[in-house]
CSV table of C-alpha atoms in Angstrom, one decimal:
chain,number,residue,atom,x,y,z
Z,11,MET,CA,1.2,6.6,-21.3
Z,12,ILE,CA,3.2,9.9,-20.6
Z,13,ASN,CA,1.4,13.1,-21.5
Z,14,SER,CA,4.5,15.2,-20.8
Z,15,ALA,CA,7.9,15.0,-19.1
Z,16,GLN,CA,9.8,18.2,-18.6
Z,17,GLN,CA,12.6,19.6,-16.5
Z,18,PHE,CA,11.7,22.5,-14.1
Z,19,THR,CA,13.6,24.4,-11.5
Z,20,MET,CA,11.9,24.5,-8.1
Z,21,SER,CA,11.3,28.3,-8.6
Z,22,GLU,CA,9.2,27.3,-11.7
Z,23,ILE,CA,7.3,24.5,-9.8
Z,24,PHE,CA,6.4,27.2,-7.2
Z,25,ASN,CA,6.2,30.1,-9.6
Z,26,ILE,CA,4.1,33.0,-8.4
Z,27,ASP,CA,2.5,33.3,-11.9
Z,28,ASN,CA,1.9,29.5,-12.2
Z,29,LYS,CA,-1.7,28.6,-11.7
Z,30,VAL,CA,-1.1,24.9,-11.1
Z,31,ILE,CA,-2.4,23.5,-7.9
Z,32,TYR,CA,-0.8,20.3,-6.5
Z,33,TYR,CA,-2.8,18.1,-4.3
Z,34,VAL,CA,-2.2,14.8,-2.6
Z,35,PRO,CA,-5.4,12.7,-2.9
Z,36,LYS,CA,-7.4,13.0,0.4
Z,37,TYR,CA,-6.8,9.5,1.5
Z,38,GLN,CA,-3.3,8.8,0.1
Z,39,ARG,CA,-0.5,7.9,2.4
Z,40,HIS,CA,0.4,10.7,4.8
Z,41,TYR,CA,3.7,12.6,5.2
Z,42,THR,CA,6.3,10.2,6.6
Z,43,TRP,CA,9.8,11.7,6.2
Z,44,LYS,CA,11.9,11.8,9.3
Z,45,LYS,CA,15.1,13.6,10.5
Z,46,GLN,CA,17.5,11.6,8.3
Z,47,ASP,CA,15.4,12.4,5.2
Z,48,TRP,CA,15.2,16.1,6.0
Z,49,ASP,CA,18.9,16.3,6.7
Z,50,ASN,CA,19.8,14.4,3.5
Z,51,LEU,CA,17.8,16.7,1.4
Z,52,PHE,CA,19.1,19.8,3.1
Z,53,ASP,CA,22.7,18.7,2.9
Z,54,ASP,CA,22.4,17.8,-0.8
Z,55,ILE,CA,21.1,21.3,-1.6
Z,56,ILE,CA,23.8,23.0,0.5
Z,57,GLU,CA,26.8,20.9,-0.5
Z,58,ASN,CA,26.1,20.8,-4.3
Z,59,PRO,CA,26.3,23.6,-6.8
Z,60,ASN,CA,23.3,25.4,-8.1
Z,61,GLY,CA,21.1,23.2,-10.4
Z,62,TYR,CA,21.2,20.1,-8.2
Z,63,PHE,CA,18.9,17.4,-9.5
Z,64,LEU,CA,16.3,16.2,-7.0
Z,65,GLY,CA,14.7,13.4,-9.1
Z,66,SER,CA,11.3,13.2,-10.7
Z,67,ILE,CA,7.8,13.7,-9.6
Z,68,ILE,CA,4.7,12.1,-11.1
Z,69,CYS,CA,1.4,13.8,-11.4
Z,70,ILE,CA,-1.9,12.6,-12.7
Z,71,ASN,CA,-3.7,15.3,-14.7
Z,72,ARG,CA,-7.4,14.4,-14.8
Z,73,SER,CA,-8.4,17.9,-16.0
Z,74,THR,CA,-10.9,18.0,-18.9
Z,75,GLU,CA,-11.5,21.8,-19.0
Z,76,SER,CA,-8.6,23.6,-20.7
Z,77,LEU,CA,-9.7,27.0,-19.2
Z,78,GLU,CA,-9.5,25.8,-15.6
Z,79,PRO,CA,-6.3,26.0,-13.6
Z,80,PRO,CA,-4.7,22.6,-13.7
Z,81,HIS,CA,-5.2,20.5,-10.5
Z,82,LEU,CA,-2.4,17.9,-10.5
Z,83,GLU,CA,-2.8,14.8,-8.4
Z,84,LEU,CA,0.7,14.4,-6.8
Z,85,VAL,CA,1.1,10.6,-6.6
Z,86,ASP,CA,4.9,10.4,-6.3
Z,87,GLY,CA,7.0,13.2,-4.9
Z,88,GLN,CA,4.8,14.5,-2.1
Z,89,GLN,CA,7.5,13.8,0.5
Z,90,ARG,CA,10.0,16.0,-1.3
Z,91,LEU,CA,7.7,18.8,-2.3
Z,92,THR,CA,6.2,18.9,1.2
Z,93,THR,CA,9.6,19.1,2.8
Z,94,ILE,CA,10.9,21.7,0.3
Z,95,SER,CA,7.8,23.9,0.8
Z,96,LEU,CA,8.4,23.6,4.6
Z,97,LEU,CA,12.0,24.7,4.0
Z,98,TYR,CA,10.7,27.7,2.0
Z,99,ALA,CA,8.3,28.6,4.8
Z,100,THR,CA,11.2,28.4,7.4
Z,101,ILE,CA,13.4,30.7,5.2
Z,102,HIS,CA,10.5,33.2,5.0
Z,103,LYS,CA,10.1,33.2,8.8
Z,104,LYS,CA,13.8,33.6,9.4
Z,105,ILE,CA,14.3,36.4,6.9
Z,106,GLN,CA,11.3,38.3,8.4
Z,107,GLU,CA,12.8,38.1,11.9
Z,108,PHE,CA,15.8,40.2,10.8
Z,109,GLY,CA,13.5,43.3,10.5
Z,110,ASN,CA,14.3,46.6,8.7
Z,111,LEU,CA,14.7,44.8,5.4
Z,112,ASP,CA,15.7,46.7,2.3
Z,113,GLU,CA,13.4,47.0,-0.6
Z,114,GLU,CA,15.0,44.1,-2.6
Z,115,THR,CA,14.8,41.7,0.4
Z,116,ASN,CA,11.2,42.7,1.1
Z,117,TYR,CA,10.4,41.9,-2.5
Z,118,GLU,CA,12.1,38.5,-2.3
Z,119,CYS,CA,10.1,37.8,0.8
Z,120,PHE,CA,6.9,38.8,-1.0
Z,121,ASN,CA,7.7,36.4,-3.9
Z,122,LEU,CA,8.7,33.7,-1.5
Z,123,ARG,CA,5.3,34.0,0.3
Z,124,ASN,CA,3.4,33.9,-2.9
Z,125,ARG,CA,5.3,30.9,-4.2
Z,126,LEU,CA,3.6,28.8,-1.5
Z,127,LEU,CA,0.1,30.2,-2.3
Z,128,ASP,CA,-2.3,29.8,-5.2
Z,129,ASN,CA,-3.4,32.7,-7.4
Z,130,SER,CA,-6.0,33.7,-4.8
Z,131,ARG,CA,-3.1,34.4,-2.4
Z,132,THR,CA,-5.3,33.0,0.4
Z,133,ASN,CA,-4.8,29.2,0.0
Z,134,PRO,CA,-1.7,27.0,-0.3
Z,135,ARG,CA,-0.6,25.9,-3.7
Z,136,LEU,CA,0.2,22.4,-2.2
Z,137,ASN,CA,-2.8,20.6,-0.6
Z,138,LEU,CA,-1.8,17.6,1.5
Z,139,SER,CA,-3.6,14.4,2.5
Z,140,LEU,CA,-6.2,14.5,5.3
Z,141,GLN,CA,-4.5,11.6,6.9
Z,142,ASN,CA,-2.9,12.3,10.3
Z,143,HIS,CA,-4.2,15.9,10.1
Z,144,ASN,CA,-1.5,16.6,7.4
Z,145,ASP,CA,-3.4,19.3,5.6
Z,146,ASP,CA,-4.6,21.2,8.7
Z,147,ASP,CA,-1.0,21.0,10.2
Z,148,TYR,CA,0.5,22.2,6.9
Z,149,LYS,CA,-1.8,25.3,6.7
Z,150,TYR,CA,-1.1,26.1,10.4
Z,151,THR,CA,2.6,25.8,9.7
Z,152,LEU,CA,2.3,28.4,6.9
Z,153,LYS,CA,0.5,30.6,9.4
Z,154,GLN,CA,3.4,30.2,11.9
Z,155,ALA,CA,5.8,31.2,9.1
Z,156,GLY,CA,3.8,34.3,8.3
Z,157,VAL,CA,2.8,33.1,4.9
Z,158,ILE,CA,-1.0,32.8,5.4
Z,159,ASN,CA,-3.6,34.3,7.6
Z,160,LEU,CA,-5.8,31.8,9.5
Z,161,ASN,CA,-8.3,32.2,12.3
Z,162,GLU,CA,-8.3,28.5,13.2
Z,163,THR,CA,-6.2,27.2,16.1
Z,164,ASN,CA,-4.4,23.9,16.1
Z,165,LYS,CA,-4.1,22.5,19.7
Z,166,PHE,CA,-2.0,19.5,18.8
Z,167,TRP,CA,0.1,21.0,16.0
Z,168,GLY,CA,3.4,21.0,17.9
Z,169,ASN,CA,3.3,17.3,18.6
Z,170,ARG,CA,2.9,16.2,15.0
Z,171,LEU,CA,5.3,15.5,12.1
Z,172,ILE,CA,4.7,18.5,9.9
Z,173,ALA,CA,5.4,20.8,12.8
Z,174,THR,CA,8.4,18.8,13.9
Z,175,THR,CA,9.9,19.1,10.3
Z,176,PHE,CA,9.3,22.9,10.4
Z,177,LYS,CA,10.8,23.3,13.9
Z,178,HIS,CA,13.8,21.1,12.9
Z,179,PHE,CA,14.7,23.5,10.1
Z,180,TYR,CA,14.0,26.5,12.2
Z,181,GLU,CA,15.7,25.5,15.4
Z,182,LYS,CA,18.5,23.3,14.1
Z,183,LYS,CA,19.5,23.7,10.5
Z,184,LEU,CA,18.9,27.5,10.1
Z,185,SER,CA,19.5,28.7,13.6
Z,186,GLU,CA,23.0,30.2,12.9
Z,187,PHE,CA,22.2,31.5,9.3
Z,188,SER,CA,22.9,35.1,8.6
Z,189,LEU,CA,20.6,37.0,6.2
Z,190,ASN,CA,23.1,36.5,3.4
Z,191,ASP,CA,23.3,32.8,4.2
Z,192,LEU,CA,19.5,32.6,3.9
Z,193,LYS,CA,19.5,34.4,0.6
Z,194,ASP,CA,22.2,32.0,-0.7
Z,195,LEU,CA,20.2,29.0,0.4
Z,196,LEU,CA,17.1,30.4,-1.2
Z,197,ASN,CA,18.9,30.9,-4.5
Z,198,LYS,CA,20.2,27.3,-4.3
Z,199,LEU,CA,16.8,25.9,-3.5
Z,200,ASN,CA,15.2,27.9,-6.3
Z,201,SER,CA,17.7,26.5,-8.8
Z,202,THR,CA,17.2,22.8,-7.9
Z,203,LEU,CA,15.8,20.7,-10.7
Z,204,VAL,CA,13.1,18.1,-11.0
Z,205,VAL,CA,11.6,16.3,-13.9
Z,206,LYS,CA,7.8,16.6,-13.7
Z,207,ILE,CA,6.0,13.8,-15.5
Z,208,GLU,CA,2.3,14.1,-16.2
Z,209,VAL,CA,0.2,11.0,-16.9
Z,210,SER,CA,-3.6,10.5,-17.3
Z,211,SER,CA,-4.3,7.6,-15.0
Z,212,SER,CA,-3.1,5.7,-11.9
Z,213,SER,CA,-2.2,2.6,-13.9
Z,214,ASP,CA,0.2,4.8,-16.0
Z,215,ALA,CA,1.7,6.2,-12.8
Z,216,PHE,CA,2.2,2.7,-11.4
Z,217,LEU,CA,4.1,1.5,-14.5
Z,218,LEU,CA,6.4,4.5,-14.0
Z,219,PHE,CA,7.0,3.6,-10.4
Z,220,GLU,CA,8.3,0.2,-11.5
Z,221,SER,CA,11.0,1.8,-13.7
Z,222,LEU,CA,12.0,4.9,-11.8
Z,223,ASN,CA,14.1,4.8,-8.7
Z,224,ASN,CA,13.1,7.9,-6.7
Z,225,ARG,CA,14.2,8.9,-3.3
Z,226,GLY,CA,10.6,9.4,-2.3
Z,227,VAL,CA,8.4,6.8,-0.5
Z,228,SER,CA,6.9,4.9,-3.4
Z,229,LEU,CA,3.3,4.0,-3.5
Z,230,SER,CA,2.0,0.4,-3.5
Z,231,PRO,CA,-0.7,-0.9,-5.8
Z,232,ILE,CA,-3.2,-0.7,-2.9
Z,233,ASP,CA,-2.5,3.0,-2.5
Z,234,LEU,CA,-3.2,3.7,-6.2
Z,235,VAL,CA,-6.4,1.5,-6.2
Z,236,LYS,CA,-7.6,3.5,-3.2
Z,237,ASN,CA,-6.8,6.8,-4.9
Z,238,ALA,CA,-8.7,5.7,-8.0
Z,239,LEU,CA,-11.6,4.5,-5.9
Z,240,MET,CA,-11.8,7.7,-3.8
Z,241,SER,CA,-11.5,9.9,-6.9
Z,242,LYS,CA,-14.5,8.1,-8.4
Z,243,ILE,CA,-16.4,8.3,-5.1
Z,244,ALA,CA,-15.8,12.1,-5.0
Z,245,ARG,CA,-17.8,12.4,-8.3
Z,246,THR,CA,-20.8,10.4,-6.9
Z,247,GLN,CA,-23.4,11.1,-4.3
Z,248,GLU,CA,-21.7,9.0,-1.7
Z,249,SER,CA,-19.9,10.6,1.3
Z,250,THR,CA,-16.1,10.3,1.0
Z,251,ASP,CA,-16.0,9.9,4.8
Z,252,ASP,CA,-18.3,6.9,4.6
Z,253,ALA,CA,-16.3,5.5,1.7
Z,254,PHE,CA,-13.1,5.9,3.7
Z,255,ASP,CA,-14.7,4.0,6.6
Z,256,ARG,CA,-15.5,1.2,4.3
Z,257,TRP,CA,-12.0,1.3,2.8
Z,258,ASN,CA,-10.6,1.1,6.4
Z,259,THR,CA,-12.6,-2.1,6.8
Z,260,ILE,CA,-10.5,-3.6,4.0
Z,261,THR,CA,-7.2,-2.4,5.4
Z,262,THR,CA,-8.1,-3.5,9.0
Z,263,ASN,CA,-9.0,-6.9,7.7
Z,264,ILE,CA,-5.7,-7.0,5.7
Z,265,PRO,CA,-3.2,-4.7,7.4
Z,266,GLU,CA,0.0,-5.7,5.6
Z,267,THR,CA,0.8,-4.2,2.2
Z,268,LYS,CA,2.1,-7.4,0.7
Z,269,ASP,CA,-1.1,-9.2,1.8
Z,270,GLN,CA,-3.3,-6.4,0.4
Z,271,GLU,CA,-1.6,-6.7,-3.0
Z,272,ARG,CA,-2.1,-10.5,-3.0
Z,273,PHE,CA,-5.7,-10.1,-2.1
Z,274,LEU,CA,-6.3,-7.9,-5.1
Z,275,ARG,CA,-4.6,-10.4,-7.4
Z,276,TYR,CA,-6.3,-13.4,-5.8
Z,277,TYR,CA,-9.7,-11.7,-5.9
Z,278,TYR,CA,-9.6,-11.0,-9.7
Z,279,ASN,CA,-8.1,-14.5,-10.5
Z,280,ALA,CA,-10.8,-16.2,-8.4
Z,281,PHE,CA,-13.8,-14.3,-9.8
Z,282,LYS,CA,-12.8,-13.2,-13.3
Z,283,LEU,CA,-15.2,-15.6,-14.9
Z,284,ASN,CA,-18.0,-13.4,-13.6
Z,285,LYS,CA,-18.8,-11.0,-16.5
Z,286,GLN,CA,-19.1,-8.1,-14.1
Z,287,ILE,CA,-15.6,-8.6,-12.9
Z,288,GLU,CA,-13.9,-9.8,-16.1
Z,289,VAL,CA,-11.7,-7.2,-17.8
Z,290,GLN,CA,-11.4,-7.8,-21.5
Z,291,GLY,CA,-7.9,-8.9,-22.6
Z,292,ILE,CA,-6.7,-9.7,-19.0
Z,293,THR,CA,-6.7,-13.4,-18.2
Z,294,LYS,CA,-4.6,-13.2,-15.0
Z,295,ALA,CA,-3.9,-10.5,-12.5
Z,296,THR,CA,-0.2,-9.6,-12.0
Z,297,LYS,CA,1.6,-6.9,-10.2
Z,298,SER,CA,2.1,-4.9,-13.4
Z,299,ASN,CA,-1.6,-4.9,-14.6
Z,300,LEU,CA,-3.3,-4.7,-11.1
Z,301,ILE,CA,-3.9,-1.0,-11.3
Z,302,LYS,CA,-5.4,-1.3,-14.8
Z,303,ILE,CA,-7.7,-4.0,-13.7
Z,304,TYR,CA,-9.1,-2.1,-10.8
Z,305,GLU,CA,-9.3,1.3,-12.5
Z,306,ASN,CA,-11.4,-0.5,-15.1
Z,307,LEU,CA,-13.7,-2.2,-12.5
Z,308,ILE,CA,-14.1,1.1,-10.6
Z,309,GLN,CA,-15.1,2.9,-13.7
Z,310,LYS,CA,-17.4,0.1,-14.9
Z,311,ASP,CA,-19.4,-0.2,-11.7
Z,312,ILE,CA,-18.1,1.2,-8.4
Z,313,THR,CA,-21.3,0.3,-6.6
Z,314,MET,CA,-20.6,-3.4,-7.4
Z,315,ILE,CA,-16.8,-3.7,-6.9
Z,316,PHE,CA,-16.4,-1.7,-3.7
Z,317,PRO,CA,-18.9,-3.7,-1.6
Z,318,GLU,CA,-17.5,-6.9,-3.2
Z,319,LEU,CA,-13.9,-6.0,-2.0
Z,320,VAL,CA,-15.2,-5.2,1.5
Z,321,GLU,CA,-17.1,-8.5,1.7
Z,322,LYS,CA,-14.3,-10.6,0.3
Z,323,SER,CA,-11.7,-8.9,2.6
Z,324,HIS,CA,-13.5,-10.5,5.6
Z,325,ILE,CA,-13.0,-13.9,4.1
Z,326,TYR,CA,-9.4,-13.2,3.2
Z,327,HIS,CA,-8.8,-12.0,6.8
Z,328,THR,CA,-9.9,-15.5,7.9
Z,329,LEU,CA,-7.3,-17.0,5.7
Z,330,ILE,CA,-4.3,-14.9,6.8
Z,331,SER,CA,-5.4,-14.7,10.5
Z,332,PRO,CA,-7.5,-17.7,11.5
Z,333,ASP,CA,-9.4,-17.1,14.7
Z,334,ALA,CA,-11.2,-19.7,16.8
Z,335,SER,CA,-13.8,-17.2,17.7
Z,336,ASP,CA,-14.6,-16.4,14.0
Z,337,GLN,CA,-18.4,-16.5,13.7
Z,338,ARG,CA,-18.4,-17.3,10.0
Z,339,PHE,CA,-16.2,-20.3,9.7
Z,340,PRO,CA,-15.6,-21.6,13.3
Z,341,TYR,CA,-15.5,-25.2,12.1
Z,342,LEU,CA,-12.5,-24.4,9.9
Z,343,PHE,CA,-10.1,-22.9,12.5
Z,344,GLN,CA,-7.7,-25.8,12.7
Z,345,GLU,CA,-7.7,-26.5,8.9
Z,346,LEU,CA,-7.1,-22.8,8.0
Z,347,THR,CA,-4.4,-22.6,10.6
Z,348,ASP,CA,-2.6,-25.6,9.1
Z,349,LEU,CA,-3.1,-24.1,5.6
Z,350,LYS,CA,-1.4,-20.9,6.7
Z,351,ASN,CA,1.4,-22.7,8.6
Z,352,VAL,CA,2.2,-25.0,5.7
Z,353,LYS,CA,2.8,-22.0,3.5
Z,354,ALA,CA,-0.1,-22.6,1.1
Z,355,SER,CA,-0.8,-19.0,0.1
Z,356,PRO,CA,-0.9,-19.9,-3.7
Z,357,SER,CA,-4.1,-21.9,-2.9
Z,358,TYR,CA,-5.8,-18.8,-1.4
Z,359,THR,CA,-7.2,-17.9,-4.9
Z,360,PHE,CA,-9.2,-21.2,-4.8
Z,361,VAL,CA,-10.0,-21.1,-1.0
Z,362,LEU,CA,-11.3,-17.5,-1.4
Z,363,TYR,CA,-13.5,-18.8,-4.2
Z,364,LEU,CA,-14.5,-21.9,-2.2
Z,365,LEU,CA,-15.5,-20.1,1.0
Z,366,SER,CA,-17.4,-17.4,-1.0
Z,367,GLN,CA,-19.7,-20.2,-2.2
Z,368,LEU,CA,-20.9,-21.0,1.3
Z,369,SER,CA,-24.0,-19.7,2.8
Z,370,PRO,CA,-23.9,-18.6,6.5
Z,371,GLU,CA,-25.9,-21.7,7.5
Z,372,VAL,CA,-23.7,-24.5,6.2
Z,373,LYS,CA,-25.0,-28.0,6.9
Z,374,ALA,CA,-22.9,-30.4,8.9
Z,375,LYS,CA,-22.3,-32.7,5.9
Z,376,ASP,CA,-21.1,-29.8,3.8
Z,377,GLN,CA,-18.8,-28.7,6.6
Z,378,LYS,CA,-17.2,-32.1,6.5
Z,379,VAL,CA,-16.6,-31.7,2.7
Z,380,ILE,CA,-15.0,-28.3,3.1
Z,381,LYS,CA,-12.8,-29.5,6.0
Z,382,LEU,CA,-11.7,-32.5,3.9
Z,383,ILE,CA,-10.9,-30.2,0.9
Z,384,ILE,CA,-8.8,-27.9,3.0
Z,385,ASN,CA,-7.1,-30.8,4.8
Z,386,ASN,CA,-6.1,-32.3,1.4
Z,387,LEU,CA,-4.8,-28.9,0.4
Z,388,VAL,CA,-2.6,-28.9,3.5
Z,389,LYS,CA,-1.3,-32.4,2.5
Z,390,TYR,CA,-0.8,-31.3,-1.1
Z,391,PHE,CA,1.3,-28.3,0.0
Z,392,LEU,CA,3.3,-30.2,2.5
Z,393,ARG,CA,4.3,-32.6,-0.3
Z,394,ARG,CA,4.8,-29.7,-2.8
Z,395,ASN,CA,7.0,-27.7,-0.4
Z,396,LEU,CA,9.1,-30.7,0.6
Z,397,THR,CA,9.7,-31.7,-3.0
Z,398,ASP,CA,9.7,-28.3,-4.6
Z,399,TYR,CA,7.5,-29.7,-7.4
Z,400,PRO,CA,5.8,-28.2,-9.3
Z,401,ASN,CA,7.6,-25.0,-9.7
Z,402,THR,CA,6.3,-22.0,-7.8
Z,403,ASN,CA,5.5,-20.1,-11.0
Z,404,LYS,CA,3.0,-22.8,-12.0
Z,405,LEU,CA,0.9,-22.8,-8.8
Z,406,ASP,CA,-1.3,-19.8,-9.5
Z,407,ALA,CA,-2.4,-21.2,-12.9
Z,408,ILE,CA,-3.1,-24.6,-11.3
Z,409,PHE,CA,-5.7,-23.1,-8.9
Z,410,VAL,CA,-7.2,-20.7,-11.5
Z,411,LYS,CA,-7.8,-23.7,-13.7
Z,412,LEU,CA,-9.4,-25.6,-10.9
Z,413,ILE,CA,-11.9,-22.8,-10.4
Z,414,GLU,CA,-12.7,-22.8,-14.2
Z,415,LEU,CA,-13.4,-26.6,-14.1
Z,416,ILE,CA,-15.8,-26.1,-11.2
Z,417,GLU,CA,-17.5,-23.1,-12.8
Z,418,ASN,CA,-17.9,-25.2,-16.0
Z,419,GLN,CA,-19.3,-28.0,-13.9
Z,420,GLU,CA,-16.6,-30.4,-15.0
Z,421,ILE,CA,-15.7,-31.0,-11.3
Z,422,GLU,CA,-18.1,-31.1,-8.4
Z,423,LEU,CA,-17.1,-29.7,-5.1
Z,424,GLN,CA,-19.0,-32.5,-3.3
Z,425,ASP,CA,-16.5,-35.0,-4.8
Z,426,ASP,CA,-13.5,-33.2,-3.3
Z,427,PRO,CA,-11.7,-32.0,-6.3
Z,428,VAL,CA,-8.3,-31.7,-4.6
Z,429,LEU,CA,-7.2,-35.4,-4.7
Z,430,GLY,CA,-8.5,-36.0,-8.2
Z,431,TYR,CA,-7.3,-32.8,-9.8
Z,432,LEU,CA,-4.1,-32.1,-7.9
Z,433,GLY,CA,-3.1,-35.7,-7.9
Z,434,LYS,CA,-2.1,-35.6,-11.5
Z,435,PRO,CA,1.6,-36.3,-12.3
Z,436,GLU,CA,2.1,-32.8,-13.7
Z,437,TYR,CA,0.8,-31.2,-10.5
Z,438,MET,CA,2.1,-33.5,-7.7
Z,439,ALA,CA,5.5,-35.2,-7.0
Z,440,ASP,CA,5.4,-39.0,-6.9
Z,441,LEU,CA,6.1,-41.0,-3.8
Z,442,ASP,CA,9.7,-41.6,-4.8
Z,443,LYS,CA,10.4,-37.9,-4.9
Z,444,LEU,CA,8.6,-37.4,-1.6
Z,445,GLN,CA,10.5,-40.3,0.1
Z,446,GLU,CA,13.8,-38.8,-1.2
Z,447,ALA,CA,12.9,-35.4,0.3
Z,448,LEU,CA,11.9,-36.9,3.6
Z,449,SER,CA,15.1,-38.9,3.7
Z,450,GLY,CA,17.2,-35.7,3.3
Z,451,ASP,CA,18.2,-33.2,5.9
Z,452,ILE,CA,15.0,-31.2,5.9
Z,453,TYR,CA,15.9,-29.8,9.4
Z,454,SER,CA,18.6,-27.7,7.7
Z,455,SER,CA,17.4,-27.4,4.1
Z,456,ASN,CA,13.7,-26.9,4.8
Z,457,PRO,CA,13.2,-25.8,8.4
Z,458,GLU,CA,9.7,-24.4,7.9
Z,459,MET,CA,8.4,-27.8,6.7
Z,460,ALA,CA,10.4,-29.6,9.3
Z,461,ARG,CA,8.7,-27.4,11.9
Z,462,PHE,CA,5.3,-28.1,10.4
Z,463,VAL,CA,5.8,-31.9,10.5
Z,464,LEU,CA,7.2,-31.9,14.0
Z,465,THR,CA,4.4,-29.6,15.4
Z,466,LYS,CA,1.7,-31.8,13.9
Z,467,ILE,CA,3.3,-34.9,15.5
Z,468,GLU,CA,3.4,-33.1,18.8
Z,469,GLU,CA,-0.1,-31.8,18.5
Z,470,ARG,CA,-1.4,-35.3,17.7
Z,471,ASN,CA,0.5,-37.0,20.5
Z,472,SER,CA,0.2,-34.4,23.2
Z,473,LYS,CA,-1.6,-35.7,26.3
Z,474,THR,CA,-2.1,-32.4,28.1
Z,475,ILE,CA,-5.6,-30.9,28.4
Z,476,GLU,CA,-4.4,-27.4,27.6
Z,477,LYS,CA,-2.0,-27.7,24.6
Z,478,SER,CA,0.7,-25.1,24.0
Z,479,ASP,CA,0.5,-22.9,21.0
Z,480,LEU,CA,3.6,-24.2,19.1
Z,481,TRP,CA,3.2,-21.5,16.5
Z,482,GLY,CA,3.0,-18.6,19.0
Z,483,ARG,CA,5.4,-15.7,18.5
Z,484,THR,CA,7.2,-13.3,20.9
Z,485,SER,CA,6.8,-9.5,20.7
Z,486,SER,CA,9.9,-9.4,18.5
Z,487,GLY,CA,8.3,-11.8,15.9
Z,488,SER,CA,10.3,-14.9,16.6
Z,489,TYR,CA,8.7,-18.2,17.5
Z,490,THR,CA,8.1,-18.8,21.2
Z,491,TRP,CA,8.8,-22.5,20.6
Z,492,THR,CA,11.8,-23.3,18.4
Z,493,ILE,CA,12.2,-26.6,16.5
Z,494,GLU,CA,14.7,-27.6,19.2
Z,495,HIS,CA,12.0,-27.2,21.8
Z,496,ILE,CA,9.7,-29.4,19.8
Z,497,PHE,CA,12.2,-32.1,18.9
Z,498,PRO,CA,12.2,-33.9,22.3
């Protein structure tokens, strides 16, 4: 899994004779550190003795040619290395401003400038993401620091985060530093230590994320899947800009990271019986094997899996954000809304599969069957969430098994599989358990289900023509209507 893991000083990471180029994949998360992060890093370096340990960085080495300079994909550590390189650039600018430098100091400045450049001495050693203009802003910052020559202008540079970081160091942290203070800081910065870990794939990188507790902003599985996908696209004839637009369709449909991760798991679990999608040896997608699954699928056939994910993300968007104006499943708005509100996300594997089977022109009789199936899922999860039976860790397997039975034609969708399959004693609490749960204090012990029951009663009995949205939320995220509002 790990190709190498070795301790380096920062002066070795940014060594003038080192041919290594570090790059943040074009469409990876952008630079996000803020003032508290900059100050914490700066103060740690200042307040600790030489050799202070800054943690680990993880790089993917996809190089196959031993004679080419290594291009290391920086997947964990970009926040720290970017900030440190900006501090180097600020020190360079500050030292230059003293003027009339002696030969030794001029040589230090020469070395400092070349630390930040590759062996051509014309391009940065660190290449940042294209997101939020990071790479353009970083190059322009090096120009402002006197490190690199650029003809390009950058009209909005001063308003963006890379520039703000540079100006914070320049105007706040180093404003009172003497030349000797700057030299001492440079020595301390050069002596700081990191452990550089090189791996061969994104899946190996993710397994390390799970076990290492770095100060940096860790990447989610969706970030790494995107990196693997874009890396593969870059080696095809497809435009990376077009691919990024398609990727943005997925993240627009599913904006929250936790939902994106669920989508990737549910997608594989719903369609793994398809030979194009099945990954040998993996019967269930989990957080720990998610990257391995999608790296495999991307390498196997990116022309299949990428459009598939885009298409299914539209359906998943309907599940997590039901919309009455949805052109695809307008007849399911209330049912999908109830499914979301009853906290039935473990069923989304099955519902994603179910809705994927439907043609755009669904006949009225088939619509009734689908509505019935989802209504029964709502009832099932209301009972399950009131009784806490079966255990949460069993729910995914229950719905994966249901898909397998349908695929093997042991269950017909037209017969509404939910009642017959989910009604088994091992899958559903009996009436005595349900009665016991309803007789308890669900208002205190299970407020979400209490809210669901009360709102359904209110919706059914409301006489007003325009009914209030009892599930609406304020700008702060709290419910507009509390349970106490609904009780009367």
